[in-house]
């Protein structure tokens, strides 16, 4: 799969390189596809029969050097019954198509047409999004190729469609979102020796170029604000913590902003309550919530979303050290509430407690949505298919659930309640940072809730969805960049003027 993928939009008349087309069930081709395949109609039918290919959703037919057509290869991708389509399927079909492009191929044309006819410009752009997401690979630290691996350095793909100019315009927005996902993936895949808090913050200057205001709070600033919980987590690391606030003002002047908050633990050893060695390397991705917020801010700014949005991330490294915080320590948060540390590995909620309070107080947002790889317990409950959704606001729950279905980044509503809240009462402080083995994801959410006041708020526990992502048609990388498309969709559907 190529690293450098150049995407363009043309008419159906222009075919270059490998040709990829779609068909519905029973080999149902759209009119432009039928016309292009006219010289090889019989060949395609015979090949399909020989391969028992009938156009079932996701199935493919591969014909090398088809006689009568001037292409090195023809790939037919089945889309199945069109009545069973979900919007997210178009992105998926783009991914499937990209997956069928041989590594050595430098050029391709994909017909943006299904059995029922040409795709709308926005759908053609979704197809392109799927292709780019599929083509992504994180290989900047690989200094050599596998033996025998053929790979084109540059690949040029044209999406052939009914209205190329309109599709190109739609792609401007879709590309902004895609780039946001890719940015999130890059940050999450990056190892912790490279991406520590200050380096993470430094990389966000790329957002300034898009018109995002980026403010960085250093340790002195955080001390002044009284962020004792976040600073407590970070005090055992040689790398100083940072809080970064990103602001995009594309909405009405003075309109209250939407706020997105991310857990950015650049590496989580567990601290003094150290984790076991097995799989600890995955904890370089404990900043996936922060990466998603960054990817989202990129998407909103790059597509000039008509909304005011704030992104805030708490960047720390959780290390065991002579200076590290310990079990039994009592930390004073910026809100004034105190937290007894029972387990230094329950650090994410401490970081978020201060950032949530800070954002709420400073920006008085319309709502706050935080993302965090917060608990192993959410993986036990939901696996890798759904993120846990905790909220004090039914409207947010409904909207996030719908956006999840539309994008395929799905969320499952989990309970909150005063009964669970009791589990984090502390003998010595206002609360403790763990509530025991039972309902581990819920007690973590209960702690967060104590720092959001009456502001509508949702917490997404993405420990299962953001890391070691299942391999799908649109993601072959360790991290899928989960959440960028979900939240962009939420904003687009409900909050742009
Ligand atoms: N970052 C972890 C949660 C996690 C686990 C994320 C696996 C991704 C994959 C978090 O900081 C953590 O360690 N949580 C503890 C909390 C416990 C000590 C109450 C956990 O889930 O075990
Ligand atoms: Mn931890
Ligand atoms: Zn963590």
Short mmCIF file of C-alpha atoms and ligand atoms in Angstrom, two decimals:
data_model
loop_
_atom_site.label_atom_id
_atom_site.label_comp_id
_atom_site.label_asym_id
_atom_site.label_seq_id
_atom_site.Cartn_x
_atom_site.Cartn_y
_atom_site.Cartn_z
CA UNK A 1 0.00 0.00 0.00
CA UNK A 2 1.35 3.42 -0.95
CA UNK A 3 2.42 6.13 1.45
CA UNK A 4 1.99 9.01 -0.96
CA UNK A 5 -1.46 8.87 -2.48
CA UNK A 6 -2.54 11.56 -4.90
CA UNK A 7 -6.30 11.72 -5.32
CA UNK A 8 -8.09 13.51 -8.12
CA UNK A 9 -11.56 13.62 -9.64
CA UNK A 10 -12.31 13.14 -13.34
CA UNK A 11 -15.14 12.18 -15.65
CA UNK A 12 -16.08 8.60 -16.51
CA UNK A 13 -14.44 9.06 -19.89
CA UNK A 14 -10.91 9.12 -18.52
CA UNK A 15 -9.45 5.77 -17.48
CA UNK A 16 -5.80 5.44 -16.38
CA UNK A 17 -4.12 2.46 -14.76
CA UNK A 18 -5.93 -0.22 -12.77
CA UNK A 19 -9.69 0.15 -13.19
CA UNK A 20 -11.90 -0.41 -10.16
CA UNK A 21 -15.67 -0.55 -10.57
CA UNK A 22 -18.64 -1.51 -8.39
CA UNK A 23 -21.64 -3.70 -8.98
CA UNK A 24 -24.75 -4.63 -7.04
CA UNK A 25 -26.17 -8.09 -6.55
CA UNK A 26 -26.55 -10.29 -9.62
CA UNK A 27 -23.82 -8.34 -11.39
CA UNK A 28 -25.87 -5.15 -11.59
CA UNK A 29 -23.68 -2.41 -13.06
CA UNK A 30 -24.53 1.27 -13.28
CA UNK A 31 -24.86 2.90 -16.73
CA UNK A 32 -21.41 4.51 -16.94
CA UNK A 33 -19.75 1.30 -15.78
CA UNK A 34 -21.73 -0.79 -18.25
CA UNK A 35 -20.64 1.51 -21.04
CA UNK A 36 -16.97 1.35 -20.06
CA UNK A 37 -17.04 -2.44 -19.75
CA UNK A 38 -18.91 -2.99 -23.03
CA UNK A 39 -15.85 -4.40 -24.87
CA UNK A 40 -15.30 -6.96 -22.10
CA UNK A 41 -18.90 -7.75 -21.20
CA UNK A 42 -18.64 -11.46 -22.03
CA UNK A 43 -15.24 -11.78 -20.39
CA UNK A 44 -16.53 -10.26 -17.14
CA UNK A 45 -19.54 -12.59 -17.14
CA UNK A 46 -17.38 -15.65 -17.70
CA UNK A 47 -14.85 -14.61 -15.06
CA UNK A 48 -17.66 -13.91 -12.58
CA UNK A 49 -19.23 -17.30 -13.22
CA UNK A 50 -15.87 -19.07 -12.89
CA UNK A 51 -15.22 -17.28 -9.59
CA UNK A 52 -18.83 -17.56 -8.35
CA UNK A 53 -18.83 -13.81 -8.03
CA UNK A 54 -22.31 -12.26 -7.98
CA UNK A 55 -21.71 -8.86 -6.41
CA UNK A 56 -22.27 -9.76 -2.77
CA UNK A 57 -21.32 -6.90 -0.43
CA UNK A 58 -17.55 -6.72 0.01
CA UNK A 59 -16.72 -9.54 -2.42
CA UNK A 60 -14.33 -8.79 -5.26
CA UNK A 61 -13.47 -10.06 -8.73
CA UNK A 62 -9.99 -9.59 -10.12
CA UNK A 63 -9.23 -9.79 -13.84
CA UNK A 64 -5.65 -9.30 -14.97
CA UNK A 65 -5.01 -7.70 -18.39
CA UNK A 66 -8.57 -8.09 -19.70
CA UNK A 67 -8.47 -8.44 -23.45
CA UNK A 68 -10.36 -5.62 -25.14
CA UNK A 69 -9.79 -3.07 -22.39
CA UNK A 70 -6.64 -0.99 -22.20
CA UNK A 71 -5.97 -1.48 -18.46
CA UNK A 72 -3.45 -3.68 -16.64
CA UNK A 73 -6.14 -4.97 -14.34
CA UNK A 74 -9.88 -4.73 -13.77
CA UNK A 75 -11.26 -5.06 -10.25
CA UNK A 76 -14.98 -5.40 -9.59
CA UNK A 77 -16.15 -4.74 -6.03
CA UNK A 78 -19.56 -6.05 -4.98
CA UNK A 79 -21.82 -3.73 -2.98
CA UNK A 80 -24.68 -6.16 -2.33
CA UNK A 81 -28.27 -5.04 -2.01
CA UNK A 82 -28.50 -1.29 -2.15
CA UNK A 83 -31.57 -1.30 0.10
CA UNK A 84 -29.29 -2.57 2.88
CA UNK A 85 -26.77 0.29 2.61
CA UNK A 86 -25.75 2.43 5.54
CA UNK A 87 -24.08 5.80 4.87
CA UNK A 88 -20.86 4.56 6.44
CA UNK A 89 -20.71 1.74 3.86
CA UNK A 90 -19.48 4.10 1.15
CA UNK A 91 -16.33 4.91 3.12
CA UNK A 92 -15.90 1.18 3.67
CA UNK A 93 -16.22 0.38 -0.05
CA UNK A 94 -13.52 2.96 -0.75
CA UNK A 95 -11.31 1.07 1.69
CA UNK A 96 -12.07 -2.28 0.09
CA UNK A 97 -11.29 -0.87 -3.34
CA UNK A 98 -7.96 0.54 -2.16
CA UNK A 99 -7.10 -2.81 -0.65
CA UNK A 100 -7.43 -4.42 -4.06
CA UNK A 101 -4.87 -2.15 -5.66
CA UNK A 102 -1.64 -4.14 -6.05
CA UNK A 103 1.28 -2.62 -4.13
CA UNK A 104 3.27 -2.14 -7.30
CA UNK A 105 0.52 -0.26 -9.15
CA UNK A 106 1.26 3.42 -9.57
CA UNK A 107 -2.00 4.49 -11.11
CA UNK A 108 -5.66 3.69 -10.82
CA UNK A 109 -9.14 4.85 -11.69
CA UNK A 110 -12.17 4.15 -9.55
CA UNK A 111 -15.69 4.59 -10.84
CA UNK A 112 -17.88 6.43 -8.34
CA UNK A 113 -20.95 4.56 -9.41
CA UNK A 114 -22.89 1.73 -7.82
CA UNK A 115 -25.48 -0.51 -9.48
CA UNK A 116 -28.19 2.12 -9.04
CA UNK A 117 -26.18 4.87 -10.71
CA UNK A 118 -23.58 7.58 -10.14
CA UNK A 119 -22.74 8.60 -6.57
CA UNK A 120 -23.51 12.13 -5.40
CA UNK A 121 -20.49 14.44 -5.02
CA UNK A 122 -20.43 13.97 -1.24
CA UNK A 123 -20.55 10.20 -1.65
CA UNK A 124 -17.71 10.30 -4.17
CA UNK A 125 -15.71 12.23 -1.58
CA UNK A 126 -16.56 9.58 1.05
CA UNK A 127 -15.22 6.96 -1.32
CA UNK A 128 -11.97 8.90 -1.53
CA UNK A 129 -11.88 9.18 2.28
CA UNK A 130 -12.11 5.40 2.57
CA UNK A 131 -9.26 4.99 0.10
CA UNK A 132 -6.97 7.35 1.91
CA UNK A 133 -7.75 5.86 5.34
CA UNK A 134 -7.03 2.39 3.97
CA UNK A 135 -3.78 3.52 2.33
CA UNK A 136 -2.44 4.87 5.63
CA UNK A 137 0.47 3.07 7.17
CA UNK A 138 2.77 4.14 9.98
CA UNK A 139 6.15 3.14 8.65
CA UNK A 140 8.42 6.06 9.37
CA UNK A 141 10.68 3.89 11.54
CA UNK A 142 11.04 1.06 9.02
CA UNK A 143 14.37 1.42 7.30
CA UNK A 144 13.94 -1.48 4.88
CA UNK A 145 11.24 -3.31 3.04
CA UNK A 146 10.26 -6.93 3.41
CA UNK A 147 12.00 -9.13 0.89
CA UNK A 148 10.12 -9.30 -2.37
CA UNK A 149 7.72 -6.54 -1.36
CA UNK A 150 6.83 -4.46 -4.39
CA UNK A 151 5.70 -0.99 -3.62
CA UNK A 152 5.08 2.04 -5.76
CA UNK A 153 6.48 5.16 -4.12
CA UNK A 154 3.72 7.33 -5.46
CA UNK A 155 0.22 6.34 -6.42
CA UNK A 156 -2.16 8.48 -8.38
CA UNK A 157 -5.84 7.62 -8.21
CA UNK A 158 -8.61 9.31 -10.09
CA UNK A 159 -12.14 9.06 -8.85
CA UNK A 160 -14.26 9.09 -11.97
CA UNK A 161 -17.64 10.64 -11.35
CA UNK A 162 -20.64 12.38 -12.89
CA UNK A 163 -19.75 15.86 -11.59
CA UNK A 164 -15.98 15.98 -11.00
CA UNK A 165 -15.88 19.65 -10.03
CA UNK A 166 -18.62 19.24 -7.40
CA UNK A 167 -16.91 16.11 -6.07
CA UNK A 168 -13.64 18.00 -5.81
CA UNK A 169 -15.41 20.66 -3.74
CA UNK A 170 -16.97 18.02 -1.48
CA UNK A 171 -13.53 16.45 -1.12
CA UNK A 172 -12.16 19.65 0.40
CA UNK A 173 -14.29 18.96 3.49
CA UNK A 174 -13.87 15.20 3.48
CA UNK A 175 -10.10 15.60 3.07
CA UNK A 176 -10.02 17.91 6.09
CA UNK A 177 -11.66 15.20 8.20
CA UNK A 178 -9.44 12.49 6.72
CA UNK A 179 -6.33 14.52 7.50
CA UNK A 180 -7.62 14.92 11.06
CA UNK A 181 -7.91 11.14 11.40
CA UNK A 182 -4.44 10.64 9.94
CA UNK A 183 -3.00 13.24 12.32
CA UNK A 184 -4.58 11.43 15.28
CA UNK A 185 -3.27 8.07 14.06
CA UNK A 186 0.25 9.46 13.65
CA UNK A 187 0.28 10.91 17.16
CA UNK A 188 -1.01 7.69 18.74
CA UNK A 189 1.34 5.39 16.82
CA UNK A 190 4.35 7.54 17.71
CA UNK A 191 6.50 6.06 20.51
CA UNK A 192 6.77 7.79 23.88
CA UNK A 193 10.52 8.44 23.60
CA UNK A 194 9.68 10.72 20.69
CA UNK A 195 6.29 12.05 21.74
CA UNK A 196 6.51 13.35 25.31
CA UNK A 197 4.35 16.25 26.53
CA UNK A 198 6.52 19.13 25.32
CA UNK A 199 7.07 17.53 21.91
CA UNK A 200 3.33 16.79 21.63
CA UNK A 201 2.57 20.43 22.38
CA UNK A 202 5.20 21.58 19.89
CA UNK A 203 3.62 19.58 17.08
CA UNK A 204 0.36 21.45 17.51
CA UNK A 205 1.86 24.56 15.93
CA UNK A 206 0.67 22.99 12.66
CA UNK A 207 -2.83 23.92 13.80
CA UNK A 208 -1.92 27.60 14.05
CA UNK A 209 -1.45 27.65 10.29
CA UNK A 210 -5.11 26.73 9.92
CA UNK A 211 -6.23 29.62 12.09
CA UNK A 212 -6.48 27.75 15.40
CA UNK A 213 -5.26 29.72 18.41
CA UNK A 214 -2.94 27.46 20.39
CA UNK A 215 -2.08 28.30 24.03
CA UNK A 216 0.29 26.20 26.07
CA UNK A 217 0.21 26.18 29.88
CA UNK A 218 3.55 25.26 31.41
CA UNK A 219 4.18 23.99 34.94
CA UNK A 220 4.39 27.48 36.43
CA UNK A 221 1.05 28.44 34.87
CA UNK A 222 -0.57 25.23 36.10
CA UNK A 223 0.80 25.76 39.61
CA UNK A 224 -0.66 29.22 39.62
CA UNK A 225 -4.05 27.82 38.61
CA UNK A 226 -3.79 25.17 41.32
CA UNK A 227 -3.93 22.09 39.09
CA UNK A 228 -2.63 19.87 41.86
CA UNK A 229 -4.10 16.64 40.50
CA UNK A 230 -2.57 16.90 37.03
CA UNK A 231 0.74 18.10 38.47
CA UNK A 232 0.72 15.25 40.99
CA UNK A 233 0.53 12.68 38.20
CA UNK A 234 3.31 14.36 36.23
CA UNK A 235 5.77 14.97 39.06
CA UNK A 236 7.57 11.62 38.71
CA UNK A 237 8.60 12.15 35.12
CA UNK A 238 11.71 13.75 33.65
CA UNK A 239 9.34 15.24 31.10
CA UNK A 240 7.32 18.20 32.35
CA UNK A 241 3.56 18.18 31.82
CA UNK A 242 1.68 20.66 29.67
CA UNK A 243 -1.91 21.66 29.08
CA UNK A 244 -2.70 22.83 25.57
CA UNK A 245 -5.79 24.83 24.70
CA UNK A 246 -6.83 25.10 21.06
CA UNK A 247 -9.54 27.49 19.90
CA UNK A 248 -11.33 27.55 16.58
CA UNK A 249 -13.81 30.38 16.11
CA UNK A 250 -15.74 29.73 12.92
CA UNK A 251 -19.14 30.36 14.46
CA UNK A 252 -21.07 33.43 15.54
CA UNK A 253 -19.02 36.00 17.41
CA UNK A 254 -19.36 35.42 21.12
CA UNK A 255 -21.47 32.27 20.78
CA UNK A 256 -20.66 29.79 23.53
CA UNK A 257 -18.11 27.22 22.32
CA UNK A 258 -18.32 23.46 22.22
CA UNK A 259 -15.54 21.97 24.31
CA UNK A 260 -13.57 18.78 23.69
CA UNK A 261 -11.17 17.53 26.32
CA UNK A 262 -8.62 14.73 25.94
CA UNK A 263 -6.57 12.54 28.24
CA UNK A 264 -2.98 12.88 27.07
CA UNK A 265 -0.92 10.47 29.13
CA UNK A 266 2.07 10.15 26.79
CA UNK A 267 3.13 7.02 28.62
CA UNK A 268 1.41 5.22 31.47
CA UNK A 269 3.68 2.90 33.45
CA UNK A 270 1.14 2.92 36.26
CA UNK A 271 3.59 4.92 38.38
CA UNK A 272 4.43 3.52 41.84
CA UNK A 273 1.44 1.16 41.45
CA UNK A 274 3.36 -0.11 38.45
CA UNK A 275 1.75 -2.15 35.70
CA UNK A 276 2.94 -5.62 34.76
CA UNK A 277 5.34 -5.87 31.81
CA UNK A 278 2.91 -7.74 29.58
CA UNK A 279 1.62 -5.35 26.93
CA UNK A 280 2.92 -2.24 28.66
CA UNK A 281 4.26 -0.95 25.35
CA UNK A 282 0.67 -0.22 24.37
CA UNK A 283 0.61 2.53 26.98
CA UNK A 284 2.35 4.84 24.49
CA UNK A 285 -1.20 5.21 23.19
CA UNK A 286 -2.63 6.44 26.49
CA UNK A 287 -2.81 9.87 24.87
CA UNK A 288 -5.37 8.74 22.27
CA UNK A 289 -8.08 10.96 23.76
CA UNK A 290 -5.82 13.99 23.33
CA UNK A 291 -4.86 12.90 19.81
CA UNK A 292 -8.52 12.64 18.87
CA UNK A 293 -9.19 16.16 20.13
CA UNK A 294 -6.26 17.43 18.06
CA UNK A 295 -7.49 15.54 14.98
CA UNK A 296 -10.95 16.99 15.47
CA UNK A 297 -9.66 20.55 15.83
CA UNK A 298 -7.67 20.03 12.63
CA UNK A 299 -10.77 18.77 10.83
CA UNK A 300 -12.98 21.64 12.01
CA UNK A 301 -10.45 24.30 11.12
CA UNK A 302 -9.39 22.78 7.80
CA UNK A 303 -12.98 22.53 6.61
CA UNK A 304 -13.78 25.93 8.12
CA UNK A 305 -16.63 24.60 10.23
CA UNK A 306 -19.12 27.27 11.22
CA UNK A 307 -18.79 26.66 14.92
CA UNK A 308 -16.85 27.88 17.92
CA UNK A 309 -14.89 25.03 19.45
CA UNK A 310 -12.33 24.64 22.20
CA UNK A 311 -10.00 21.67 22.41
CA UNK A 312 -8.06 21.13 25.64
CA UNK A 313 -5.63 18.36 26.40
CA UNK A 314 -3.76 17.39 29.55
CA UNK A 315 -0.31 16.04 28.64
CA UNK A 316 1.67 14.12 31.27
CA UNK A 317 3.84 11.06 31.67
CA UNK A 318 3.04 8.66 34.53
CA UNK A 319 6.34 7.29 35.86
CA UNK A 320 7.67 5.59 39.02
CA UNK A 321 10.46 7.69 40.51
CA UNK A 322 11.86 9.11 43.74
CA UNK A 323 9.78 12.20 43.06
CA UNK A 324 6.66 10.36 41.94
CA UNK A 325 3.30 10.67 43.71
CA UNK A 326 2.34 7.72 45.91
CA UNK A 327 -0.69 5.80 47.11
CA UNK A 328 -2.07 7.63 50.12
CA UNK A 329 -1.11 11.06 48.82
CA UNK A 330 -3.91 13.62 48.87
CA UNK A 331 -4.03 15.96 45.91
CA UNK A 332 -5.82 19.30 45.80
CA UNK A 333 -7.53 19.89 42.47
CA UNK A 334 -8.05 23.26 40.81
CA UNK A 335 -11.74 23.05 41.77
CA UNK A 336 -10.74 22.92 45.43
CA UNK A 337 -11.92 19.33 45.90
CA UNK A 338 -9.36 16.89 47.28
CA UNK A 339 -8.59 13.39 46.03
CA UNK A 340 -6.91 10.59 47.94
CA UNK A 341 -4.69 8.50 45.69
CA UNK A 342 -5.36 4.80 46.22
CA UNK A 343 -3.68 3.63 43.04
CA UNK A 344 -1.27 5.76 41.02
CA UNK A 345 -2.35 3.83 37.92
CA UNK A 346 -5.75 5.53 38.05
CA UNK A 347 -4.09 8.69 36.76
CA UNK A 348 -6.23 9.66 33.79
CA UNK A 349 -9.16 10.81 35.91
CA UNK A 350 -6.80 13.01 37.94
CA UNK A 351 -5.53 14.72 34.82
CA UNK A 352 -9.04 15.18 33.46
CA UNK A 353 -10.43 16.46 36.77
CA UNK A 354 -8.26 19.57 36.45
CA UNK A 355 -8.66 20.10 32.72
CA UNK A 356 -12.46 19.67 32.83
CA UNK A 357 -12.76 22.17 35.66
CA UNK A 358 -10.43 24.63 33.96
CA UNK A 359 -12.31 24.51 30.65
CA UNK A 360 -15.69 24.77 32.34
CA UNK A 361 -14.64 27.78 34.36
CA UNK A 362 -12.74 29.61 31.66
CA UNK A 363 -15.00 29.04 28.64
CA UNK A 364 -18.48 28.31 30.04
CA UNK A 365 -19.01 25.95 27.11
CA UNK A 366 -22.30 24.78 25.64
CA UNK A 367 -21.19 21.27 26.43
CA UNK A 368 -18.05 19.34 27.29
CA UNK A 369 -17.14 16.03 25.72
CA UNK A 370 -14.06 14.29 27.02
CA UNK A 371 -12.27 11.32 25.50
CA UNK A 372 -9.96 9.07 27.47
CA UNK A 373 -8.35 5.65 27.38
CA UNK A 374 -9.52 5.58 30.96
CA UNK A 375 -10.16 2.04 32.15
CA UNK A 376 -9.31 -1.55 31.34
CA UNK A 377 -12.78 -2.32 32.69
CA UNK A 378 -14.46 -0.79 29.64
CA UNK A 379 -12.60 -3.30 27.46
CA UNK A 380 -13.95 -6.11 29.64
CA UNK A 381 -17.47 -4.72 29.26
CA UNK A 382 -17.58 -3.70 25.59
CA UNK A 383 -14.51 -5.10 23.85
CA UNK A 384 -13.25 -3.11 20.90
CA UNK A 385 -16.47 -2.43 19.01
CA UNK A 386 -18.13 0.25 21.14
CA UNK A 387 -16.73 3.04 23.29
CA UNK A 388 -18.37 3.55 26.67
CA UNK A 389 -20.55 6.66 26.81
CA UNK A 390 -21.32 8.27 30.16
CA UNK A 391 -23.31 11.48 30.31
CA UNK A 392 -25.49 13.79 32.37
CA UNK A 393 -27.42 14.90 29.30
CA UNK A 394 -29.91 12.79 27.31
CA UNK A 395 -29.72 14.97 24.21
CA UNK A 396 -25.96 14.48 23.95
CA UNK A 397 -26.44 10.74 24.41
CA UNK A 398 -28.93 10.57 21.58
CA UNK A 399 -26.87 12.70 19.23
CA UNK A 400 -23.63 10.87 19.91
CA UNK A 401 -25.35 7.53 19.46
CA UNK A 402 -26.73 8.60 16.06
CA UNK A 403 -23.39 10.04 14.94
CA UNK A 404 -21.81 6.74 15.97
CA UNK A 405 -24.18 4.73 13.80
CA UNK A 406 -23.60 7.08 10.86
CA UNK A 407 -19.80 6.90 11.01
CA UNK A 408 -19.32 3.39 12.36
CA UNK A 409 -17.54 4.79 15.42
CA UNK A 410 -20.17 3.49 17.79
CA UNK A 411 -20.83 4.30 21.43
CA UNK A 412 -22.75 2.41 24.10
CA UNK A 413 -24.64 4.27 26.80
CA UNK A 414 -23.48 3.24 30.28
CA UNK A 415 -25.09 4.17 33.61
CA UNK A 416 -24.17 6.77 36.20
CA UNK A 417 -25.85 7.18 39.58
CA UNK A 418 -25.51 8.25 43.21
CA UNK A 419 -25.24 4.63 44.33
CA UNK A 420 -22.03 4.27 42.35
CA UNK A 421 -20.84 7.63 43.58
CA UNK A 422 -20.64 6.30 47.14
CA UNK A 423 -17.95 3.85 46.04
CA UNK A 424 -15.42 6.65 45.67
CA UNK A 425 -16.00 8.33 49.02
CA UNK A 426 -12.74 8.56 50.97
CA UNK A 427 -11.86 8.33 54.67
CA UNK A 428 -9.43 11.24 54.39
CA UNK A 429 -10.36 13.40 51.41
CA UNK A 430 -13.42 14.40 49.38
CA UNK A 431 -13.00 11.32 47.22
CA UNK A 432 -10.55 8.57 46.32
CA UNK A 433 -9.26 7.87 42.85
CA UNK A 434 -10.47 4.26 42.60
CA UNK A 435 -13.67 2.55 43.61
CA UNK A 436 -12.52 -1.04 43.72
CA UNK A 437 -12.90 -3.82 41.18
CA UNK A 438 -16.63 -3.60 40.56
CA UNK A 439 -17.99 -1.19 37.97
CA UNK A 440 -14.52 0.19 37.37
CA UNK A 441 -15.50 2.27 34.33
CA UNK A 442 -18.53 3.71 36.07
CA UNK A 443 -16.72 4.82 39.22
CA UNK A 444 -14.08 6.48 37.02
CA UNK A 445 -16.87 8.37 35.23
CA UNK A 446 -18.45 9.30 38.56
CA UNK A 447 -15.20 10.96 39.57
CA UNK A 448 -15.10 12.98 36.37
CA UNK A 449 -18.70 14.05 36.87
CA UNK A 450 -17.70 15.76 40.12
CA UNK A 451 -15.68 18.24 38.04
CA UNK A 452 -18.17 19.34 35.39
CA UNK A 453 -20.72 21.21 37.48
CA UNK A 454 -24.08 21.53 35.72
CA UNK A 455 -22.63 21.78 32.22
CA UNK A 456 -23.97 19.18 29.77
CA UNK A 457 -21.17 16.64 29.56
CA UNK A 458 -20.30 13.32 28.00
CA UNK A 459 -17.35 11.08 28.73
CA UNK A 460 -16.17 8.58 26.12
CA UNK A 461 -14.04 5.77 27.53
CA UNK A 462 -12.06 4.75 24.44
CA UNK A 463 -9.60 2.30 26.02
CA UNK A 464 -11.08 -0.48 23.87
CA UNK A 465 -11.62 1.35 20.60
CA UNK A 466 -8.57 3.58 20.25
CA UNK A 467 -5.62 1.20 20.61
CA UNK A 468 -4.69 -2.09 19.00
CA UNK A 469 -7.66 -1.40 16.78
CA UNK A 470 -9.23 -4.32 14.95
CA UNK A 471 -8.05 -4.47 11.35
CA UNK A 472 -10.84 -3.18 9.16
CA UNK A 473 -11.36 -2.18 5.55
CA UNK A 474 -10.46 1.41 6.43
CA UNK A 475 -7.73 0.83 8.98
CA UNK A 476 -4.67 -1.40 8.90
CA UNK A 477 -2.74 0.55 11.50
CA UNK A 478 -2.36 -0.03 15.24
CA UNK A 479 -4.51 2.95 15.96
CA UNK A 480 -7.60 3.78 13.95
CA UNK A 481 -7.75 7.41 15.08
CA UNK A 482 -11.11 6.59 16.64
CA UNK A 483 -13.44 9.48 17.43
CA UNK A 484 -12.43 12.16 14.94
CA UNK A 485 -15.11 11.24 12.43
CA UNK A 486 -17.66 10.66 15.20
CA UNK A 487 -17.26 14.11 16.73
CA UNK A 488 -16.91 15.91 13.43
CA UNK A 489 -20.20 14.35 12.43
CA UNK A 490 -21.82 15.42 15.70
CA UNK A 491 -20.72 19.01 15.10
CA UNK A 492 -21.76 19.03 11.45
CA UNK A 493 -25.20 17.55 12.11
CA UNK A 494 -26.21 19.76 15.03
CA UNK A 495 -24.00 22.69 15.89
CA UNK A 496 -23.02 24.64 12.78
CA UNK A 497 -24.80 27.87 12.06
N1 LIG B 1 -4.55 3.84 30.75
C1 LIG B 1 -5.13 2.89 31.63
C2 LIG B 1 -6.35 2.20 31.04
C3 LIG B 1 -6.11 1.35 29.82
C4 LIG B 1 -5.92 -0.01 29.95
C5 LIG B 1 -6.13 1.90 28.57
C6 LIG B 1 -5.72 -0.78 28.83
C7 LIG B 1 -5.93 1.12 27.44
C8 LIG B 1 -5.72 -0.22 27.57
C9 LIG B 1 -5.55 3.58 32.92
O1 LIG B 1 -4.77 4.66 33.30
C10 LIG B 1 -5.47 2.58 34.00
O2 LIG B 1 -4.39 2.14 34.27
N2 LIG B 1 -6.60 2.24 34.61
C11 LIG B 1 -6.65 1.29 35.64
C12 LIG B 1 -7.50 1.84 36.75
C13 LIG B 1 -7.45 1.04 38.02
C14 LIG B 1 -6.09 1.18 38.65
C15 LIG B 1 -8.52 1.55 38.94
C16 LIG B 1 -7.25 0.02 35.08
O3 LIG B 1 -8.16 0.09 34.26
O4 LIG B 1 -6.77 -1.05 35.43
MN1 LIG B 2 -3.09 4.07 34.44
ZN1 LIG B 3 -3.76 5.63 31.80
#
